[in-house]
Amino acid sequence: MMSHPAHPTLGQSSYPRLTRSLSAVESWGFGLTAHISWTALVPAIHAALGPQAIFVWIPAVIFGMLLNYQVKRLGMHFINVAGGTPNYATKLLQNYPGIACYAAIGYLLNWVSYLSVNTIVLKDLIKVNLEALGIACPEILLDIGFTLLPFIVAFSGTRALSILHLFFVIPAFGLLITFCVQGLGWLAFSGDSPGFFPSNWSSLGFVDWAKWFFFVTYATYSCETASSFVADSRQPTQTLRFLDVAAWMMPPIFLGGSWVMMRLATDPSLKDNAFMNLVAASQPFWGKSAAISVSFLLVAACLLGSATVVSNCPRILYQLALDKHISPVFSVVSRRGVFAPALTLTLVLCLIYLIWGDVARIVAVGNVGWFVSFMLLHLGLWLRRDRSEVLFPRISLAILLLEVVVLVVGGLAWGWLNLLIGLLFPIGVMGIDAVIRRVKFPPFHPSWWMRRYRTRSQVIIKDSVVLQVSILIFLLCSAVAVGWLFGVKLNKTASEARENIFVVLLMTVAFVGVAIACWTSLPQVVAIAEAREAAEHLFTVAQDGILVVDDRGIIKQANPATESFFGVNPSELEGNHLNKWLTALVYYPEEWTKRSEQTLLRNGKNKILEVSISDRPHQDFQEYVVILHDITQRKQAEQILRYSEAQLRQEANHLASQLVHSEKMSSLGQLVAGVAHEINNPINFIYGNVSYANQYIQDLLRLLQLYQQNYPNPVTEIQKETEAIDLDFVIADLPNLLTSMTVGAERITEIVLSLRNFSRLDETEMKAVNIHEGIDNTLLILEHRLKAKSNSLTIDIIKEYGDLPLVECYAGQLNQVFMNLLANAIDALEEAVENGEWKVKKSALSTPQIKIHTQLNTQLNSENQVVISIADNGTGIPENIQKHLFEPFFTTKPVGKGTGLGLSISYQIITQKHLGQLQCISTQGQGTEFVVLIPLNQKAI
C-alpha cells in the first residue's frame, strides 16, 4: 500500500538533502531525553506495585541495553539513514513494505503522544501553582502555547533546536544523576536511612508484571534516540558510540533512581503525583532545595521531551518518504534543515492527541504502536539473522515471543479499547498518507514546497544592531513587568509555591526567548557562524598555499598547505617577510604585482609559483591575502609540448611511411602468393605428366629396338634420316632430358612453396610455427644473391640449428625480420667485396659467409626464450652508427638503395609484437651479428 506513490517523485538531487551540520555532542543531547523522562513514569508504577516495581525495571533495563547495542550495529551499517530505530526496522523488513511502514508509524505516534503528555503535564503544573497564587489559569492558551513552542523553534532550523536542547539537557541530566547517586549513597551510609533493602517483599503476579513492563518500555526502549541524528551528524560514528554510554546510564537512573523512590517515597497519600513523589524521595538529602530542584527537573523533562519530538519525528517521516513508504512530500527539507511538511503532520497528530486530553489513555494508546514497533524490529532481526548487522538473533527471537505475550496480557490489562485504538491508529495515519498522495492540493506535492524555498525572498536587515537592541529592550521590559506583577502575588503566598512558579516561569521564558531569537537574531548568528566555519574550513583544506601578510610584507597567518611549498611548519613562517622565500618580491606589498610568477628554490630544485595578491582594507591598517599556486608541472608540460612538437611530426611521418611500407609489404605478399599460385598450377601439370611422357618414350624406344632387331636392313630413306638425327644419341640422351625436366619441375615447386610460406597471408594471427622452416624459405628466396657473380664471390651459409620446439609468433612478420637481417648481411658482404676489403684484409679467410645460429635459452628469464643469431664476417659497423641503427629513416646506403625502415620495422616487430629483443653486436673489421630473442610462448600478449 505504501510502497507505490501515486504521484511522481522528484529526483534525489532535485531538492536539498540533509547536511551533516550537527556536532556529535549536539546529537548526544537527544540521546539523554529518555533517561530524563523516567521522572514522569516512575511515580505511577511505584504507586501501583511498591517495592515489586524493581522486578519490572530490571528486565526492562536489560532489554533496553541490548537494544542500544543492536541499534548501534544497525546504525553503523545504515550510516546514512535518518530517523534511527524505526527506519532501521523498515530496512530489515524491506520485503514486507506494509508491515515495515506500520512499524515506523507506530514508533512515531508514541513520540507524538509524548509531546501532548508533556503539554498537559506542564499546564497542570502551572495551573496548580497559579491557583495557589489566586490567579486563574488560561488553560487553552497554555495548551496552544506549550504545543506550538517547540514547533516555533523547529521551524527556524535544526541547529537552533539542537543547541537549545543541549543547553538545558546537561544541567537536567546532571541533576537527575545526582539524585540517583546521592540518594543511593544516603540510603547506604546515612544514620537516618530507613535501610537500603526493604524488610519484606510481596508477590507480583504475571498480569501485573506484564501490564507495567508494557508501560515502562516507554522509557527503557527509547534510550537509542541519538541514532535518529546519524544522517546529519558531522561525526556519525561518534554519535552511534554514544549509544554505549546511554546504555550504561540506564542502570544508575532506571534502577538506582527507582530504588531510591521505592525506599523513600513510601507515603500512600502521594499516589502517582510525580512532583510530590520526587520531592518526598529527595527531601531527606536535598532538604529545602528539593522542591525547586524537582520543579526544574520536571519542567526540563517536559520541555526537552517536546524538543526531542519535533526533532526526531520529522526525520522518521523524511526517511520513510525517501524509502518510498509514504508520500514524497515528507522528504522535503530546507537548506536550514527545516522539515516543513513533516513538522506540519507532526503538529496535526499532536493536536489530535491534545484534543483527546486524557493523559492515561494517550499514554496507553501511544504505547501500543510503540510496543508493536519494537516487536516488528525484533522480528526483522530474526528474519535477517544471517546478516552481519544482526547481533543477537536468538535473543531477539526470545524477546519477540515475550513481547507477544506482554502485548496481549499487558495491553488488555490497560483496556481492550485502548489496545484496539492503539493498533488501528497507525493504519489511520497510513490512510491519511494515502489521501495526501491522491489529492491534487499543491502543498501535498514536493514541487510546491521547492518553489516556495527557491522563490522565497531573503530578508536582509541593513541595520541588524538596531533590531537586536529593540528586541532586547522589549524582552527586558516585558520580563520586568511580568516579574513585578507576579512579585505582588508571590508575597501573598507560601514560599514553596513561589519557588515552583519561579522555576516554571524561568524555564518557559527561556524557551520563549529562544523561540523569539530563532526568528530574529539567531538566524543571523547562525549564518555568521556558518560563514566563519566555511571560511576556516576552506582556509584549512585548500590545496593552494594561503598567506596573510601585513602592509610590510610580514607573514601573519599561513594555512597548512604552505608547508608543501616552503618545507617548514606554517607557524615558523609567521613573523618573517615573504621575500625571504620569494626573493623577487620587493619589500612593500603595495608595490607587488597583483598576479605574477615567482621562482622558489627548495632542496636544490626550482618551483614556479603563480602568486595572486589581493588587499583587504581595514579601518587603520591593511592586510594582504597571498595565494600561491604551484604551476611547475604546467610549465614543464608546456616546455615538453614545445619540444615534442617536432618529434610528434617526425613520428607522424614515420607512422605514415610505416603504413605505406606495411601496405607495400602486404601488397607484395599478395602478389607473391598470387604468382606462386599461378605458377603452381601449370608446373603441377608439367610435373605430373613427365612420368607419363617418360613411360611413353620408353615404350617407343623399345618398339624402335624391336624394329631394328627384326628389320636390320631398313630402306635407304630411313637410313639417311637415322644418320641425320643421330638416333643413337637421341636414344641415349632422351632419358637424361626427362630427368632434368623432373628436377627442374621439383625445383620450381620448392620455390613456389617457399614463396607461399614466406608470404604467410593466411597466418596473420599468432600461431606455433617452425622457425627453421621460415629461415630456410627466406634463404631460398635470396639464393640468387648468394651465388658468385662477375663482381662478387659466393656467400656461404653456415647453419647451426638447435633443437627448437614450435614457437608462438606472427610468422609472416617474423619472416619479414629474417628477410631484412639476411638482406642487410648480404649487402654488407657485397659492399666489402666491391671495396676490395676481401683481397686486402681477408685474403687468409675463406669466402664470405653468413652464420645462422639458433638455440633455446632457459637461463635469462623464468620463461624460455628462443635465440636466433645472424652473423656475417664483413667489415662491421662503426660504433657511432650502431646507436642509430633502429631509428626510422636512418640508413648508410646510397640514395635509392635503402629506405632506412627495414631495421626500424624489424625492431618494432620483435620488441612490440613479440615482447622480445633485437640486439646488434659489431666490431669494426670483424663482422656484425644481429641477435633476436623472443619468448617461446606469447601468452602475455
GROMACS .gro file of N, CA, C and O in nm, residues 696-765:
model
  280
  696TYR      N    1   5.592  -4.327  -7.194
  696TYR     CA    2   5.559  -4.339  -7.337
  696TYR      C    3   5.686  -4.346  -7.423
  696TYR      O    4   5.695  -4.425  -7.519
  697ILE      N    5   5.784  -4.262  -7.389
  697ILE     CA    6   5.909  -4.260  -7.467
  697ILE      C    7   5.981  -4.393  -7.452
  697ILE      O    8   6.036  -4.448  -7.550
  698GLN      N    9   5.980  -4.449  -7.332
  698GLN     CA   10   6.045  -4.579  -7.312
  698GLN      C   11   5.975  -4.686  -7.396
  698GLN      O   12   6.041  -4.774  -7.454
  699ASP      N   13   5.844  -4.676  -7.403
  699ASP     CA   14   5.770  -4.774  -7.485
  699ASP      C   15   5.808  -4.760  -7.634
  699ASP      O   16   5.828  -4.860  -7.706
  700LEU      N   17   5.816  -4.635  -7.677
  700LEU     CA   18   5.852  -4.610  -7.817
  700LEU      C   19   5.994  -4.659  -7.847
  700LEU      O   20   6.022  -4.714  -7.955
  701LEU      N   21   6.084  -4.635  -7.753
  701LEU     CA   22   6.223  -4.679  -7.773
  701LEU      C   23   6.230  -4.833  -7.779
  701LEU      O   24   6.307  -4.888  -7.859
  702ARG      N   25   6.155  -4.899  -7.696
  702ARG     CA   26   6.154  -5.047  -7.703
  702ARG      C   27   6.097  -5.094  -7.836
  702ARG      O   28   6.146  -5.190  -7.896
  703LEU      N   29   5.993  -5.023  -7.881
  703LEU     CA   30   5.935  -5.061  -8.012
  703LEU      C   31   6.036  -5.038  -8.124
  703LEU      O   32   6.049  -5.121  -8.218
  704LEU      N   33   6.112  -4.926  -8.116
  704LEU     CA   34   6.215  -4.896  -8.217
  704LEU      C   35   6.323  -5.004  -8.216
  704LEU      O   36   6.371  -5.048  -8.322
  705GLN      N   37   6.362  -5.046  -8.097
  705GLN     CA   38   6.464  -5.151  -8.089
  705GLN      C   39   6.413  -5.282  -8.151
  705GLN      O   40   6.489  -5.357  -8.215
  706LEU      N   41   6.286  -5.313  -8.135
  706LEU     CA   42   6.229  -5.434  -8.197
  706LEU      C   43   6.235  -5.424  -8.349
  706LEU      O   44   6.264  -5.523  -8.419
  707TYR      N   45   6.200  -5.305  -8.399
  707TYR     CA   46   6.210  -5.285  -8.544
  707TYR      C   47   6.354  -5.305  -8.591
  707TYR      O   48   6.379  -5.365  -8.697
  708GLN      N   49   6.451  -5.249  -8.513
  708GLN     CA   50   6.592  -5.264  -8.554
  708GLN      C   51   6.634  -5.412  -8.552
  708GLN      O   52   6.715  -5.455  -8.633
  709GLN      N   53   6.579  -5.485  -8.455
  709GLN     CA   54   6.618  -5.626  -8.447
  709GLN      C   55   6.554  -5.709  -8.560
  709GLN      O   56   6.616  -5.798  -8.616
  710ASN      N   57   6.428  -5.683  -8.591
  710ASN     CA   58   6.356  -5.761  -8.691
  710ASN      C   59   6.379  -5.711  -8.833
  710ASN      O   60   6.359  -5.785  -8.930
  711TYR      N   61   6.417  -5.587  -8.847
  711TYR     CA   62   6.445  -5.532  -8.981
  711TYR      C   63   6.582  -5.465  -8.977
  711TYR      O   64   6.594  -5.342  -8.972
  712PRO      N   65   6.685  -5.544  -8.973
  712PRO     CA   66   6.820  -5.487  -8.959
  712PRO      C   67   6.863  -5.407  -9.083
  712PRO      O   68   6.952  -5.325  -9.074
  713ASN      N   69   6.799  -5.429  -9.197
  713ASN     CA   70   6.839  -5.355  -9.317
  713ASN      C   71   6.723  -5.268  -9.364
  713ASN      O   72   6.643  -5.308  -9.449
  714PRO      N   73   6.708  -5.147  -9.303
  714PRO     CA   74   6.598  -5.057  -9.343
  714PRO      C   75   6.623  -5.002  -9.482
  714PRO      O   76   6.734  -5.006  -9.534
  715VAL      N   77   6.523  -4.938  -9.534
  715VAL     CA   78   6.535  -4.876  -9.668
  715VAL      C   79   6.627  -4.758  -9.659
  715VAL      O   80   6.658  -4.707  -9.551
  716THR      N   81   6.670  -4.712  -9.779
  716THR     CA   82   6.771  -4.604  -9.786
  716THR      C   83   6.721  -4.479  -9.718
  716THR      O   84   6.795  -4.409  -9.648
  717GLU      N   85   6.594  -4.446  -9.737
  717GLU     CA   86   6.539  -4.320  -9.680
  717GLU      C   87   6.545  -4.323  -9.528
  717GLU      O   88   6.580  -4.221  -9.464
  718ILE      N   89   6.513  -4.436  -9.466
  718ILE     CA   90   6.518  -4.446  -9.319
  718ILE      C   91   6.662  -4.438  -9.271
  718ILE      O   92   6.691  -4.377  -9.168
  719GLN      N   93   6.757  -4.496  -9.344
  719GLN     CA   94   6.897  -4.490  -9.301
  719GLN      C   95   6.947  -4.347  -9.303
  719GLN      O   96   7.020  -4.304  -9.213
  720LYS      N   97   6.909  -4.274  -9.410
  720LYS     CA   98   6.953  -4.134  -9.416
  720LYS      C   99   6.897  -4.051  -9.298
  720LYS      O  100   6.966  -3.971  -9.237
  721GLU      N  101   6.769  -4.069  -9.265
  721GLU     CA  102   6.707  -3.991  -9.154
  721GLU      C  103   6.769  -4.030  -9.020
  721GLU      O  104   6.786  -3.945  -8.932
  722THR      N  105   6.804  -4.161  -9.009
  722THR     CA  106   6.867  -4.206  -8.883
  722THR      C  107   6.999  -4.138  -8.862
  722THR      O  108   7.034  -4.097  -8.751
  723GLU      N  109   7.077  -4.127  -8.971
  723GLU     CA  110   7.207  -4.061  -8.960
  723GLU      C  111   7.189  -3.912  -8.935
  723GLU      O  112   7.266  -3.849  -8.860
  724ALA      N  113   7.084  -3.851  -8.997
  724ALA     CA  114   7.063  -3.706  -8.981
  724ALA      C  115   7.028  -3.670  -8.837
  724ALA      O  116   7.075  -3.568  -8.782
  725ILE      N  117   6.945  -3.749  -8.769
  725ILE     CA  118   6.903  -3.711  -8.632
  725ILE      C  119   6.994  -3.771  -8.526
  725ILE      O  120   6.976  -3.747  -8.407
  726ASP      N  121   7.094  -3.850  -8.570
  726ASP     CA  122   7.184  -3.914  -8.475
  726ASP      C  123   7.101  -3.992  -8.373
  726ASP      O  124   7.096  -3.960  -8.254
  727LEU      N  125   7.034  -4.095  -8.425
  727LEU     CA  126   6.937  -4.171  -8.346
  727LEU      C  127   6.999  -4.229  -8.220
  727LEU      O  128   6.938  -4.229  -8.112
  728ASP      N  129   7.120  -4.275  -8.228
  728ASP     CA  130   7.182  -4.335  -8.109
  728ASP      C  131   7.198  -4.232  -7.995
  728ASP      O  132   7.177  -4.261  -7.877
  729PHE      N  133   7.233  -4.109  -8.033
  729PHE     CA  134   7.247  -4.003  -7.931
  729PHE      C  135   7.112  -3.967  -7.869
  729PHE      O  136   7.100  -3.949  -7.747
  730VAL      N  137   7.009  -3.961  -7.957
  730VAL     CA  138   6.875  -3.927  -7.905
  730VAL      C  139   6.828  -4.035  -7.807
  730VAL      O  140   6.774  -4.005  -7.700
  731ILE      N  141   6.854  -4.161  -7.847
  731ILE     CA  142   6.812  -4.270  -7.758
  731ILE      C  143   6.886  -4.263  -7.625
  731ILE      O  144   6.829  -4.287  -7.519
  732ALA      N  145   7.013  -4.224  -7.629
  732ALA     CA  146   7.094  -4.218  -7.507
  732ALA      C  147   7.060  -4.094  -7.424
  732ALA      O  148   7.060  -4.097  -7.299
  733ASP      N  149   7.032  -3.980  -7.487
  733ASP     CA  150   7.017  -3.852  -7.414
  733ASP      C  151   6.874  -3.825  -7.370
  733ASP      O  152   6.850  -3.746  -7.278
  734LEU      N  153   6.776  -3.885  -7.438
  734LEU     CA  154   6.636  -3.854  -7.407
  734LEU      C  155   6.600  -3.887  -7.261
  734LEU      O  156   6.534  -3.805  -7.194
  735PRO      N  157   6.640  -3.996  -7.201
  735PRO     CA  158   6.610  -4.018  -7.058
  735PRO      C  159   6.674  -3.912  -6.968
  735PRO      O  160   6.616  -3.870  -6.867
  736ASN      N  161   6.799  -3.873  -7.007
  736ASN     CA  162   6.864  -3.767  -6.927
  736ASN      C  163   6.784  -3.636  -6.933
  736ASN      O  164   6.773  -3.562  -6.837
  737LEU      N  165   6.729  -3.608  -7.054
  737LEU     CA  166   6.649  -3.487  -7.070
  737LEU      C  167   6.525  -3.490  -6.981
  737LEU      O  168   6.489  -3.392  -6.915
  738LEU      N  169   6.459  -3.604  -6.979
  738LEU     CA  170   6.341  -3.616  -6.894
  738LEU      C  171   6.376  -3.604  -6.746
  738LEU      O  172   6.301  -3.544  -6.666
  739THR      N  173   6.490  -3.659  -6.708
  739THR     CA  174   6.533  -3.646  -6.567
  739THR      C  175   6.556  -3.500  -6.531
  739THR      O  176   6.519  -3.453  -6.424
  740SER      N  177   6.623  -3.425  -6.623
  740SER     CA  178   6.647  -3.281  -6.598
  740SER      C  179   6.515  -3.206  -6.585
  740SER      O  180   6.500  -3.116  -6.501
  741MET      N  181   6.418  -3.240  -6.672
  741MET     CA  182   6.288  -3.175  -6.663
  741MET      C  183   6.220  -3.203  -6.528
  741MET      O  184   6.159  -3.116  -6.467
  742THR      N  185   6.235  -3.325  -6.479
  742THR     CA  186   6.178  -3.360  -6.348
  742THR      C  187   6.242  -3.279  -6.236
  742THR      O  188   6.175  -3.226  -6.147
  743VAL      N  189   6.377  -3.271  -6.240
  743VAL     CA  190   6.450  -3.193  -6.138
  743VAL      C  191   6.407  -3.046  -6.143
  743VAL      O  192   6.384  -2.980  -6.040
  744GLY      N  193   6.395  -2.992  -6.264
  744GLY     CA  194   6.353  -2.852  -6.276
  744GLY      C  195   6.214  -2.828  -6.223
  744GLY      O  196   6.186  -2.728  -6.155
  745ALA      N  197   6.121  -2.918  -6.254
  745ALA     CA  198   5.985  -2.903  -6.203
  745ALA      C  199   5.982  -2.910  -6.050
  745ALA      O  200   5.910  -2.835  -5.984
  746GLU      N  201   6.062  -3.003  -5.994
  746GLU     CA  202   6.069  -3.012  -5.848
  746GLU      C  203   6.125  -2.884  -5.787
  746GLU      O  204   6.080  -2.836  -5.683
  747ARG      N  205   6.227  -2.828  -5.855
  747ARG     CA  206   6.288  -2.704  -5.806
  747ARG      C  207   6.185  -2.590  -5.807
  747ARG      O  208   6.175  -2.513  -5.712
  748ILE      N  209   6.112  -2.581  -5.917
  748ILE     CA  210   6.010  -2.477  -5.926
  748ILE      C  211   5.904  -2.496  -5.817
  748ILE      O  212   5.860  -2.400  -5.753
  749THR      N  213   5.868  -2.621  -5.792
  749THR     CA  214   5.769  -2.649  -5.686
  749THR      C  215   5.821  -2.603  -5.550
  749THR      O  216   5.747  -2.546  -5.469
  750GLU      N  217   5.951  -2.630  -5.522
  750GLU     CA  218   6.009  -2.587  -5.394
  750GLU      C  219   6.008  -2.435  -5.381
  750GLU      O  220   5.978  -2.379  -5.275
  751ILE      N  221   6.044  -2.367  -5.493
  751ILE     CA  222   6.046  -2.220  -5.489
  751ILE      C  223   5.905  -2.166  -5.465
  751ILE      O  224   5.884  -2.074  -5.385
  752VAL      N  225   5.806  -2.222  -5.532
  752VAL     CA  226   5.668  -2.177  -5.513
  752VAL      C  227   5.625  -2.197  -5.368
  752VAL      O  228   5.562  -2.110  -5.305
  753LEU      N  229   5.659  -2.315  -5.312
  753LEU     CA  230   5.623  -2.343  -5.173
  753LEU      C  231   5.691  -2.244  -5.079
  753LEU      O  232   5.631  -2.194  -4.982
  754SER      N  233   5.818  -2.212  -5.108
  754SER     CA  234   5.890  -2.115  -5.025
  754SER      C  235   5.825  -1.978  -5.032
  754SER      O  236   5.813  -1.907  -4.931
  755LEU      N  237   5.785  -1.937  -5.152
  755LEU     CA  238   5.718  -1.806  -5.167
  755LEU      C  239   5.588  -1.803  -5.088
  755LEU      O  240   5.557  -1.704  -5.020
  756ARG      N  241   5.512  -1.909  -5.096
  756ARG     CA  242   5.386  -1.912  -5.022
  756ARG      C  243   5.409  -1.913  -4.871
  756ARG      O  244   5.340  -1.844  -4.796
  757ASN      N  245   5.506  -1.990  -4.826
  757ASN     CA  246   5.536  -1.993  -4.683
  757ASN      C  247   5.588  -1.858  -4.634
  757ASN      O  248   5.558  -1.813  -4.524
  758PHE      N  249   5.669  -1.794  -4.720
  758PHE     CA  250   5.725  -1.664  -4.679
  758PHE      C  251   5.617  -1.557  -4.668
  758PHE      O  252   5.617  -1.475  -4.577
  759SER      N  253   5.523  -1.556  -4.761
  759SER     CA  254   5.418  -1.453  -4.758
  759SER      C  255   5.326  -1.471  -4.638
  759SER      O  256   5.283  -1.374  -4.576
  760ARG      N  257   5.294  -1.593  -4.602
  760ARG     CA  258   5.214  -1.626  -4.482
  760ARG      C  259   5.085  -1.544  -4.473
  760ARG      O  260   5.047  -1.495  -4.367
  761LEU      N  261   5.020  -1.520  -4.586
  761LEU     CA  262   4.900  -1.436  -4.583
  761LEU      C  263   4.788  -1.499  -4.500
  761LEU      O  264   4.701  -1.430  -4.450
  762ASP      N  265   4.788  -1.627  -4.487
  762ASP     CA  266   4.683  -1.695  -4.412
  762ASP      C  267   4.720  -1.713  -4.266
  762ASP      O  268   4.656  -1.785  -4.193
  763GLU      N  269   4.828  -1.647  -4.221
  763GLU     CA  270   4.874  -1.663  -4.084
  763GLU      C  271   4.893  -1.529  -4.018
  763GLU      O  272   4.997  -1.498  -3.963
  764THR      N  273   4.790  -1.439  -4.027
  764THR     CA  274   4.800  -1.307  -3.962
  764THR      C  275   4.785  -1.319  -3.811
  764THR      O  276   4.828  -1.230  -3.739
  765GLU      N  277   4.725  -1.426  -3.763
  765GLU     CA  278   4.713  -1.445  -3.620
  765GLU      C  279   4.835  -1.519  -3.566
  765GLU      O  280   4.909  -1.584  -3.641
   0.00000   0.00000   0.00000
